[in-house]
Amino acid sequence: MGFHNGANIVTDSIVLCLDAGNSKCFSNGATTATCLVSGYSVTGANGSPGNGTHTKDDANMPAYNSAKGGVFDFNGERGMNVEGDLGAHSAVSWCVWYNKSANGAHGGNTDYFFDARANGGNWCLSNYQSHNINFHSALEYNDGGSYTANNTNIFNDAFHYLVVTSDSSGSKVYIDGVDVTSGADTTNSGTETFGNNFRIGTRYTTSGEWSGYMGCIQLYSKVLSAAEVLQNYDAQKGRFI
């Protein structure tokens, strides 16, 4: 599947793809993005609709930013809601190119990468419970081995590629194509639902919103192998790094 620069990422079992650099997904001035796989609309998050009907908030939709060929700009703290059911799965992978400020006003705060609890799924946070990356308290990772909210290698005003995989055997975390799970505390993660009203950059109740940027976003209904994670990273690092 091609994105902004035609890079070939893993397509097997992909359930959601967003890339602001692809005009079929998003464009300057738009208040709705379109999933490149399902065609679902992705809108500004609003309220806490559970698994019911979401009422979009255009003012909360990230803006288009031309950096890196096109990214979602969450400046001022914003979040997105997927207008469709991404399903329940026995295995998942959550992938995102992100840029979080190290020293800005929101740099050390708890911000959501993803939250699927509107339909009974899991969540993934930055800087939560003294961990730089926390996946549903099932995988807790600190960059460098100990918790520092700001000025870490992964929150340094630059783009990085985060992948979290999960199934009944447990969870793994990759940063920039490298498996760093050995430095994390992990347990089995439980439910793998993405479901309806999946949130990106915000809590399911529309709080803890992201401040920074997100590039390409991918969700898979399988555990990506280490080779597949590296394939995705290599396919897009020339754009983001």
PDB file of C-alpha atoms in Angstrom:
ATOM      1  CA  MET A   1       0.000   0.000   0.000  1.00  0.00           C
ATOM      2  CA  GLY A   2       1.417   3.376  -0.966  1.00  0.00           C
ATOM      3  CA  PHE A   3       1.388   6.467   1.193  1.00  0.00           C
ATOM      4  CA  HIS A   4       2.697   9.953   0.452  1.00  0.00           C
ATOM      5  CA  ASN A   5       5.861   8.773  -1.264  1.00  0.00           C
ATOM      6  CA  GLY A   6       4.670   5.395  -2.514  1.00  0.00           C
ATOM      7  CA  ALA A   7       6.450   3.494   0.272  1.00  0.00           C
ATOM      8  CA  ASN A   8       5.382  -0.127   0.610  1.00  0.00           C
ATOM      9  CA  ILE A   9       4.195  -1.019   4.077  1.00  0.00           C
ATOM     10  CA  VAL A  10       2.764  -4.313   5.318  1.00  0.00           C
ATOM     11  CA  THR A  11      -0.828  -4.684   4.101  1.00  0.00           C
ATOM     12  CA  ASP A  12      -1.779  -8.102   5.474  1.00  0.00           C
ATOM     13  CA  SER A  13      -4.495  -7.765   8.156  1.00  0.00           C
ATOM     14  CA  ILE A  14      -4.415  -3.953   8.115  1.00  0.00           C
ATOM     15  CA  VAL A  15      -7.703  -2.470   9.335  1.00  0.00           C
ATOM     16  CA  LEU A  16      -6.917   1.243   9.454  1.00  0.00           C
ATOM     17  CA  CYS A  17      -4.492   3.503   7.572  1.00  0.00           C
ATOM     18  CA  LEU A  18      -4.294   7.264   7.892  1.00  0.00           C
ATOM     19  CA  ASP A  19      -1.744   9.482   6.148  1.00  0.00           C
ATOM     20  CA  ALA A  20      -2.230  13.241   5.951  1.00  0.00           C
ATOM     21  CA  GLY A  21       0.280  13.249   3.092  1.00  0.00           C
ATOM     22  CA  ASN A  22      -2.152  11.331   0.877  1.00  0.00           C
ATOM     23  CA  SER A  23      -4.836  13.600  -0.588  1.00  0.00           C
ATOM     24  CA  LYS A  24      -7.281  10.667  -0.580  1.00  0.00           C
ATOM     25  CA  CYS A  25      -7.003  10.704   3.221  1.00  0.00           C
ATOM     26  CA  PHE A  26      -6.648  14.368   4.212  1.00  0.00           C
ATOM     27  CA  SER A  27      -5.898  17.805   2.802  1.00  0.00           C
ATOM     28  CA  ASN A  28      -5.302  21.405   3.831  1.00  0.00           C
ATOM     29  CA  GLY A  29      -8.443  22.915   5.338  1.00  0.00           C
ATOM     30  CA  ALA A  30     -10.278  19.597   5.681  1.00  0.00           C
ATOM     31  CA  THR A  31     -12.139  18.768   8.897  1.00  0.00           C
ATOM     32  CA  THR A  32     -12.609  15.080   8.058  1.00  0.00           C
ATOM     33  CA  ALA A  33     -10.020  12.448   7.175  1.00  0.00           C
ATOM     34  CA  THR A  34     -10.741   9.178   5.368  1.00  0.00           C
ATOM     35  CA  CYS A  35      -9.314   5.771   6.255  1.00  0.00           C
ATOM     36  CA  LEU A  36      -7.391   4.459   3.246  1.00  0.00           C
ATOM     37  CA  VAL A  37      -8.526   0.876   3.965  1.00  0.00           C
ATOM     38  CA  SER A  38     -12.164   0.978   5.066  1.00  0.00           C
ATOM     39  CA  GLY A  39     -13.229   4.386   3.799  1.00  0.00           C
ATOM     40  CA  TYR A  40     -14.469   5.265   7.281  1.00  0.00           C
ATOM     41  CA  SER A  41     -14.567   8.960   8.124  1.00  0.00           C
ATOM     42  CA  VAL A  42     -12.289  10.172  10.909  1.00  0.00           C
ATOM     43  CA  THR A  43     -13.514  13.327  12.618  1.00  0.00           C
ATOM     44  CA  GLY A  44     -12.864  15.629  15.556  1.00  0.00           C
ATOM     45  CA  ALA A  45     -13.549  13.741  18.792  1.00  0.00           C
ATOM     46  CA  ASN A  46     -16.457  14.903  20.903  1.00  0.00           C
ATOM     47  CA  GLY A  47     -17.908  13.711  24.186  1.00  0.00           C
ATOM     48  CA  SER A  48     -18.112  10.079  25.234  1.00  0.00           C
ATOM     49  CA  PRO A  49     -20.426   8.262  22.785  1.00  0.00           C
ATOM     50  CA  GLY A  50     -19.494   4.743  23.894  1.00  0.00           C
ATOM     51  CA  ASN A  51     -20.268   2.414  21.001  1.00  0.00           C
ATOM     52  CA  GLY A  52     -23.153   4.632  19.849  1.00  0.00           C
ATOM     53  CA  THR A  53     -23.358   7.481  17.353  1.00  0.00           C
ATOM     54  CA  HIS A  54     -20.593  10.071  17.504  1.00  0.00           C
ATOM     55  CA  THR A  55     -21.312  13.764  16.932  1.00  0.00           C
ATOM     56  CA  LYS A  56     -18.177  15.301  15.432  1.00  0.00           C
ATOM     57  CA  ASP A  57     -16.472  18.464  16.667  1.00  0.00           C
ATOM     58  CA  ASP A  58     -14.739  20.108  13.704  1.00  0.00           C
ATOM     59  CA  ALA A  59     -12.807  22.443  16.021  1.00  0.00           C
ATOM     60  CA  ASN A  60     -11.216  19.412  17.697  1.00  0.00           C
ATOM     61  CA  MET A  61     -10.007  17.825  14.455  1.00  0.00           C
ATOM     62  CA  PRO A  62      -6.236  18.116  13.987  1.00  0.00           C
ATOM     63  CA  ALA A  63      -5.239  20.522  11.234  1.00  0.00           C
ATOM     64  CA  TYR A  64      -3.246  19.683   8.133  1.00  0.00           C
ATOM     65  CA  ASN A  65       0.434  20.613   8.367  1.00  0.00           C
ATOM     66  CA  SER A  66       2.707  20.348   5.326  1.00  0.00           C
ATOM     67  CA  ALA A  67       5.722  19.214   7.381  1.00  0.00           C
ATOM     68  CA  LYS A  68       7.166  15.819   6.382  1.00  0.00           C
ATOM     69  CA  GLY A  69       4.966  15.738   3.306  1.00  0.00           C
ATOM     70  CA  GLY A  70       1.804  16.148   5.363  1.00  0.00           C
ATOM     71  CA  VAL A  71       1.003  15.361   8.996  1.00  0.00           C
ATOM     72  CA  PHE A  72      -1.842  15.747  11.475  1.00  0.00           C
ATOM     73  CA  ASP A  73      -1.212  18.826  13.641  1.00  0.00           C
ATOM     74  CA  PHE A  74      -2.716  18.500  17.140  1.00  0.00           C
ATOM     75  CA  ASN A  75      -1.574  21.984  18.210  1.00  0.00           C
ATOM     76  CA  GLY A  76      -3.615  23.175  21.183  1.00  0.00           C
ATOM     77  CA  GLU A  77      -4.546  19.584  22.132  1.00  0.00           C
ATOM     78  CA  ARG A  78      -6.953  17.810  19.782  1.00  0.00           C
ATOM     79  CA  GLY A  79      -8.179  14.305  19.080  1.00  0.00           C
ATOM     80  CA  MET A  80      -9.822  12.123  16.432  1.00  0.00           C
ATOM     81  CA  ASN A  81     -12.708   9.637  16.367  1.00  0.00           C
ATOM     82  CA  VAL A  82     -13.015   6.814  13.826  1.00  0.00           C
ATOM     83  CA  GLU A  83     -16.597   6.738  12.507  1.00  0.00           C
ATOM     84  CA  GLY A  84     -16.935   2.996  12.104  1.00  0.00           C
ATOM     85  CA  ASP A  85     -16.439  -0.360  13.810  1.00  0.00           C
ATOM     86  CA  LEU A  86     -12.861  -1.673  13.515  1.00  0.00           C
ATOM     87  CA  GLY A  87     -13.838  -4.947  15.144  1.00  0.00           C
ATOM     88  CA  ALA A  88     -12.700  -7.290  17.898  1.00  0.00           C
ATOM     89  CA  HIS A  89      -9.584  -9.365  17.265  1.00  0.00           C
ATOM     90  CA  SER A  90      -7.447 -11.985  18.972  1.00  0.00           C
ATOM     91  CA  ALA A  91      -4.241 -10.111  18.109  1.00  0.00           C
ATOM     92  CA  VAL A  92      -3.462  -6.482  17.267  1.00  0.00           C
ATOM     93  CA  SER A  93      -0.689  -4.054  16.378  1.00  0.00           C
ATOM     94  CA  TRP A  94      -0.905  -0.294  16.989  1.00  0.00           C
ATOM     95  CA  CYS A  95       1.499   1.799  14.883  1.00  0.00           C
ATOM     96  CA  VAL A  96       2.092   5.544  14.658  1.00  0.00           C
ATOM     97  CA  TRP A  97       4.728   8.042  13.563  1.00  0.00           C
ATOM     98  CA  TYR A  98       4.534  10.702  16.280  1.00  0.00           C
ATOM     99  CA  ASN A  99       6.250  13.893  17.409  1.00  0.00           C
ATOM    100  CA  LYS A 100       5.751  14.968  21.036  1.00  0.00           C
ATOM    101  CA  SER A 101       7.356  18.088  22.428  1.00  0.00           C
ATOM    102  CA  ALA A 102      10.044  17.521  25.050  1.00  0.00           C
ATOM    103  CA  ASN A 103       9.955  20.965  26.602  1.00  0.00           C
ATOM    104  CA  GLY A 104       6.601  22.484  25.694  1.00  0.00           C
ATOM    105  CA  ALA A 105       3.835  23.158  28.180  1.00  0.00           C
ATOM    106  CA  HIS A 106       2.286  19.781  27.445  1.00  0.00           C
ATOM    107  CA  GLY A 107       5.510  17.869  26.912  1.00  0.00           C
ATOM    108  CA  GLY A 108       5.585  16.008  30.229  1.00  0.00           C
ATOM    109  CA  ASN A 109       1.874  15.428  30.589  1.00  0.00           C
ATOM    110  CA  THR A 110      -0.217  12.331  30.045  1.00  0.00           C
ATOM    111  CA  ASP A 111      -1.305  12.291  26.397  1.00  0.00           C
ATOM    112  CA  TYR A 112      -3.111   9.493  24.586  1.00  0.00           C
ATOM    113  CA  PHE A 113      -1.718   7.763  21.538  1.00  0.00           C
ATOM    114  CA  PHE A 114      -4.883   5.624  21.240  1.00  0.00           C
ATOM    115  CA  ASP A 115      -7.949   4.630  23.253  1.00  0.00           C
ATOM    116  CA  ALA A 116     -10.429   1.862  22.341  1.00  0.00           C
ATOM    117  CA  ARG A 117     -12.434   1.822  25.572  1.00  0.00           C
ATOM    118  CA  ALA A 118     -15.544   3.282  23.916  1.00  0.00           C
ATOM    119  CA  ASN A 119     -16.167  -0.314  22.824  1.00  0.00           C
ATOM    120  CA  GLY A 120     -14.362  -2.247  25.564  1.00  0.00           C
ATOM    121  CA  GLY A 121     -10.798  -2.219  24.201  1.00  0.00           C
ATOM    122  CA  ASN A 122      -7.402  -1.088  25.438  1.00  0.00           C
ATOM    123  CA  TRP A 123      -5.504   2.206  25.593  1.00  0.00           C
ATOM    124  CA  CYS A 124      -1.956   3.455  25.007  1.00  0.00           C
ATOM    125  CA  LEU A 125      -0.589   6.518  26.790  1.00  0.00           C
ATOM    126  CA  SER A 126       2.515   8.651  27.009  1.00  0.00           C
ATOM    127  CA  ASN A 127       3.865   9.643  30.441  1.00  0.00           C
ATOM    128  CA  TYR A 128       1.340   7.759  32.573  1.00  0.00           C
ATOM    129  CA  GLN A 129       1.909   6.177  35.988  1.00  0.00           C
ATOM    130  CA  SER A 130       5.627   7.031  35.827  1.00  0.00           C
ATOM    131  CA  HIS A 131       6.151   5.357  32.460  1.00  0.00           C
ATOM    132  CA  ASN A 132       7.003   7.024  29.165  1.00  0.00           C
ATOM    133  CA  ILE A 133       4.826   4.544  27.260  1.00  0.00           C
ATOM    134  CA  ASN A 134       2.051   2.633  29.002  1.00  0.00           C
ATOM    135  CA  PHE A 135      -0.116   0.136  27.113  1.00  0.00           C
ATOM    136  CA  HIS A 136      -3.126  -0.637  29.303  1.00  0.00           C
ATOM    137  CA  SER A 137      -0.799  -1.211  32.282  1.00  0.00           C
ATOM    138  CA  ALA A 138       0.103  -4.479  30.517  1.00  0.00           C
ATOM    139  CA  LEU A 139       3.284  -3.084  28.987  1.00  0.00           C
ATOM    140  CA  GLU A 140       5.147  -0.239  30.680  1.00  0.00           C
ATOM    141  CA  TYR A 141       8.288   1.170  29.086  1.00  0.00           C
ATOM    142  CA  ASN A 142      10.738   3.862  30.174  1.00  0.00           C
ATOM    143  CA  ASP A 143      13.233   5.232  27.694  1.00  0.00           C
ATOM    144  CA  GLY A 144      16.680   4.818  29.228  1.00  0.00           C
ATOM    145  CA  GLY A 145      15.409   2.504  31.953  1.00  0.00           C
ATOM    146  CA  SER A 146      14.056   5.054  34.420  1.00  0.00           C
ATOM    147  CA  TYR A 147      11.190   7.509  34.223  1.00  0.00           C
ATOM    148  CA  THR A 148      11.837  11.050  33.026  1.00  0.00           C
ATOM    149  CA  ALA A 149       8.833  12.853  31.559  1.00  0.00           C
ATOM    150  CA  ASN A 150      10.801  15.270  29.354  1.00  0.00           C
ATOM    151  CA  ASN A 151      14.056  15.211  27.417  1.00  0.00           C
ATOM    152  CA  THR A 152      14.046  11.507  26.627  1.00  0.00           C
ATOM    153  CA  ASN A 153      15.260  10.147  23.309  1.00  0.00           C
ATOM    154  CA  ILE A 154      11.688   9.308  22.297  1.00  0.00           C
ATOM    155  CA  PHE A 155      10.128  12.668  23.240  1.00  0.00           C
ATOM    156  CA  ASN A 156      12.606  15.094  21.735  1.00  0.00           C
ATOM    157  CA  ASP A 157      10.706  17.284  19.248  1.00  0.00           C
ATOM    158  CA  ALA A 158      11.382  14.764  16.467  1.00  0.00           C
ATOM    159  CA  PHE A 159       9.410  12.019  14.756  1.00  0.00           C
ATOM    160  CA  HIS A 160       9.634   8.442  16.009  1.00  0.00           C
ATOM    161  CA  TYR A 161       7.814   5.256  15.014  1.00  0.00           C
ATOM    162  CA  LEU A 162       5.977   3.470  17.829  1.00  0.00           C
ATOM    163  CA  VAL A 163       4.596  -0.041  17.429  1.00  0.00           C
ATOM    164  CA  VAL A 164       2.840  -1.958  20.203  1.00  0.00           C
ATOM    165  CA  THR A 165       1.759  -5.533  19.503  1.00  0.00           C
ATOM    166  CA  SER A 166      -0.513  -7.617  21.702  1.00  0.00           C
ATOM    167  CA  ASP A 167      -2.170 -11.028  21.886  1.00  0.00           C
ATOM    168  CA  SER A 168      -2.941 -13.620  24.564  1.00  0.00           C
ATOM    169  CA  SER A 169       0.770 -14.355  25.026  1.00  0.00           C
ATOM    170  CA  GLY A 170       1.599 -10.768  25.972  1.00  0.00           C
ATOM    171  CA  SER A 171       2.764  -7.488  24.462  1.00  0.00           C
ATOM    172  CA  LYS A 172       5.813  -6.066  22.709  1.00  0.00           C
ATOM    173  CA  VAL A 173       6.969  -2.507  22.057  1.00  0.00           C
ATOM    174  CA  TYR A 174       9.155  -1.267  19.210  1.00  0.00           C
ATOM    175  CA  ILE A 175      10.708   2.181  18.850  1.00  0.00           C
ATOM    176  CA  ASP A 176      12.035   3.171  15.422  1.00  0.00           C
ATOM    177  CA  GLY A 177      11.991  -0.427  14.225  1.00  0.00           C
ATOM    178  CA  VAL A 178      13.835  -1.835  17.256  1.00  0.00           C
ATOM    179  CA  ASP A 179      12.273  -4.266  19.741  1.00  0.00           C
ATOM    180  CA  VAL A 180      12.804  -2.684  23.175  1.00  0.00           C
ATOM    181  CA  THR A 181      10.487  -5.039  25.063  1.00  0.00           C
ATOM    182  CA  SER A 182      13.360  -6.413  27.130  1.00  0.00           C
ATOM    183  CA  GLY A 183      13.501  -3.037  28.871  1.00  0.00           C
ATOM    184  CA  ALA A 184       9.771  -2.995  29.630  1.00  0.00           C
ATOM    185  CA  ASP A 185       7.507  -4.493  32.264  1.00  0.00           C
ATOM    186  CA  THR A 186       4.992  -6.711  30.462  1.00  0.00           C
ATOM    187  CA  THR A 187       2.035  -8.939  31.218  1.00  0.00           C
ATOM    188  CA  ASN A 188      -0.776 -10.390  29.127  1.00  0.00           C
ATOM    189  CA  SER A 189      -2.943  -7.575  27.808  1.00  0.00           C
ATOM    190  CA  GLY A 190      -6.452  -9.057  27.761  1.00  0.00           C
ATOM    191  CA  THR A 191      -9.039  -7.862  25.230  1.00  0.00           C
ATOM    192  CA  GLU A 192      -7.761  -6.779  21.805  1.00  0.00           C
ATOM    193  CA  THR A 193     -10.858  -4.891  20.618  1.00  0.00           C
ATOM    194  CA  PHE A 194     -10.516  -1.789  18.434  1.00  0.00           C
ATOM    195  CA  GLY A 195     -14.282  -1.529  18.057  1.00  0.00           C
ATOM    196  CA  ASN A 196     -16.488   1.471  17.355  1.00  0.00           C
ATOM    197  CA  ASN A 197     -15.512   5.104  18.019  1.00  0.00           C
ATOM    198  CA  PHE A 198     -11.819   4.261  18.264  1.00  0.00           C
ATOM    199  CA  ARG A 199      -9.956   7.346  19.494  1.00  0.00           C
ATOM    200  CA  ILE A 200      -6.605   8.662  18.240  1.00  0.00           C
ATOM    201  CA  GLY A 201      -4.794  11.312  20.266  1.00  0.00           C
ATOM    202  CA  THR A 202      -7.450  11.480  22.959  1.00  0.00           C
ATOM    203  CA  ARG A 203      -9.148   9.536  25.739  1.00  0.00           C
ATOM    204  CA  TYR A 204     -12.486   7.883  25.042  1.00  0.00           C
ATOM    205  CA  THR A 205     -14.038  10.678  27.118  1.00  0.00           C
ATOM    206  CA  THR A 206     -12.285  13.372  25.041  1.00  0.00           C
ATOM    207  CA  SER A 207      -9.565  14.345  27.506  1.00  0.00           C
ATOM    208  CA  GLY A 208      -5.806  13.808  27.750  1.00  0.00           C
ATOM    209  CA  GLU A 209      -5.538  15.087  24.190  1.00  0.00           C
ATOM    210  CA  TRP A 210      -2.357  14.951  22.137  1.00  0.00           C
ATOM    211  CA  SER A 211      -0.245  18.062  21.631  1.00  0.00           C
ATOM    212  CA  GLY A 212       2.210  17.692  18.775  1.00  0.00           C
ATOM    213  CA  TYR A 213       2.036  15.836  15.470  1.00  0.00           C
ATOM    214  CA  MET A 214       1.160  12.426  14.114  1.00  0.00           C
ATOM    215  CA  GLY A 215       2.215  11.140  10.723  1.00  0.00           C
ATOM    216  CA  CYS A 216       1.146   7.773   9.307  1.00  0.00           C
ATOM    217  CA  ILE A 217      -1.138   5.732  11.564  1.00  0.00           C
ATOM    218  CA  GLN A 218      -1.749   2.006  11.075  1.00  0.00           C
ATOM    219  CA  LEU A 219      -3.792  -0.596  12.953  1.00  0.00           C
ATOM    220  CA  TYR A 220      -3.512  -4.338  12.270  1.00  0.00           C
ATOM    221  CA  SER A 221      -5.614  -7.302  13.359  1.00  0.00           C
ATOM    222  CA  LYS A 222      -2.495  -9.382  13.909  1.00  0.00           C
ATOM    223  CA  VAL A 223       0.830  -9.231  15.720  1.00  0.00           C
ATOM    224  CA  LEU A 224       3.410  -7.767  13.361  1.00  0.00           C
ATOM    225  CA  SER A 225       6.676  -9.703  13.305  1.00  0.00           C
ATOM    226  CA  ALA A 226       9.961  -7.937  13.994  1.00  0.00           C
ATOM    227  CA  ALA A 227      10.707  -8.090  10.258  1.00  0.00           C
ATOM    228  CA  GLU A 228       7.339  -6.510   9.411  1.00  0.00           C
ATOM    229  CA  VAL A 229       7.844  -3.704  11.937  1.00  0.00           C
ATOM    230  CA  LEU A 230      11.233  -2.997  10.394  1.00  0.00           C
ATOM    231  CA  GLN A 231       9.689  -3.080   6.897  1.00  0.00           C
ATOM    232  CA  ASN A 232       7.209  -0.367   7.876  1.00  0.00           C
ATOM    233  CA  TYR A 233       9.914   1.697   9.522  1.00  0.00           C
ATOM    234  CA  ASP A 234      12.308   1.406   6.590  1.00  0.00           C
ATOM    235  CA  ALA A 235       9.524   2.229   4.119  1.00  0.00           C
ATOM    236  CA  GLN A 236       8.865   5.614   5.747  1.00  0.00           C
ATOM    237  CA  LYS A 237      11.983   6.662   7.642  1.00  0.00           C
ATOM    238  CA  GLY A 238      13.255   8.672   4.684  1.00  0.00           C
ATOM    239  CA  ARG A 239      10.225  10.891   5.053  1.00  0.00           C
ATOM    240  CA  PHE A 240      10.123  11.289   8.818  1.00  0.00           C
ATOM    241  CA  ILE A 241      13.689  10.946  10.095  1.00  0.00           C
TER     242      ILE A 241
END
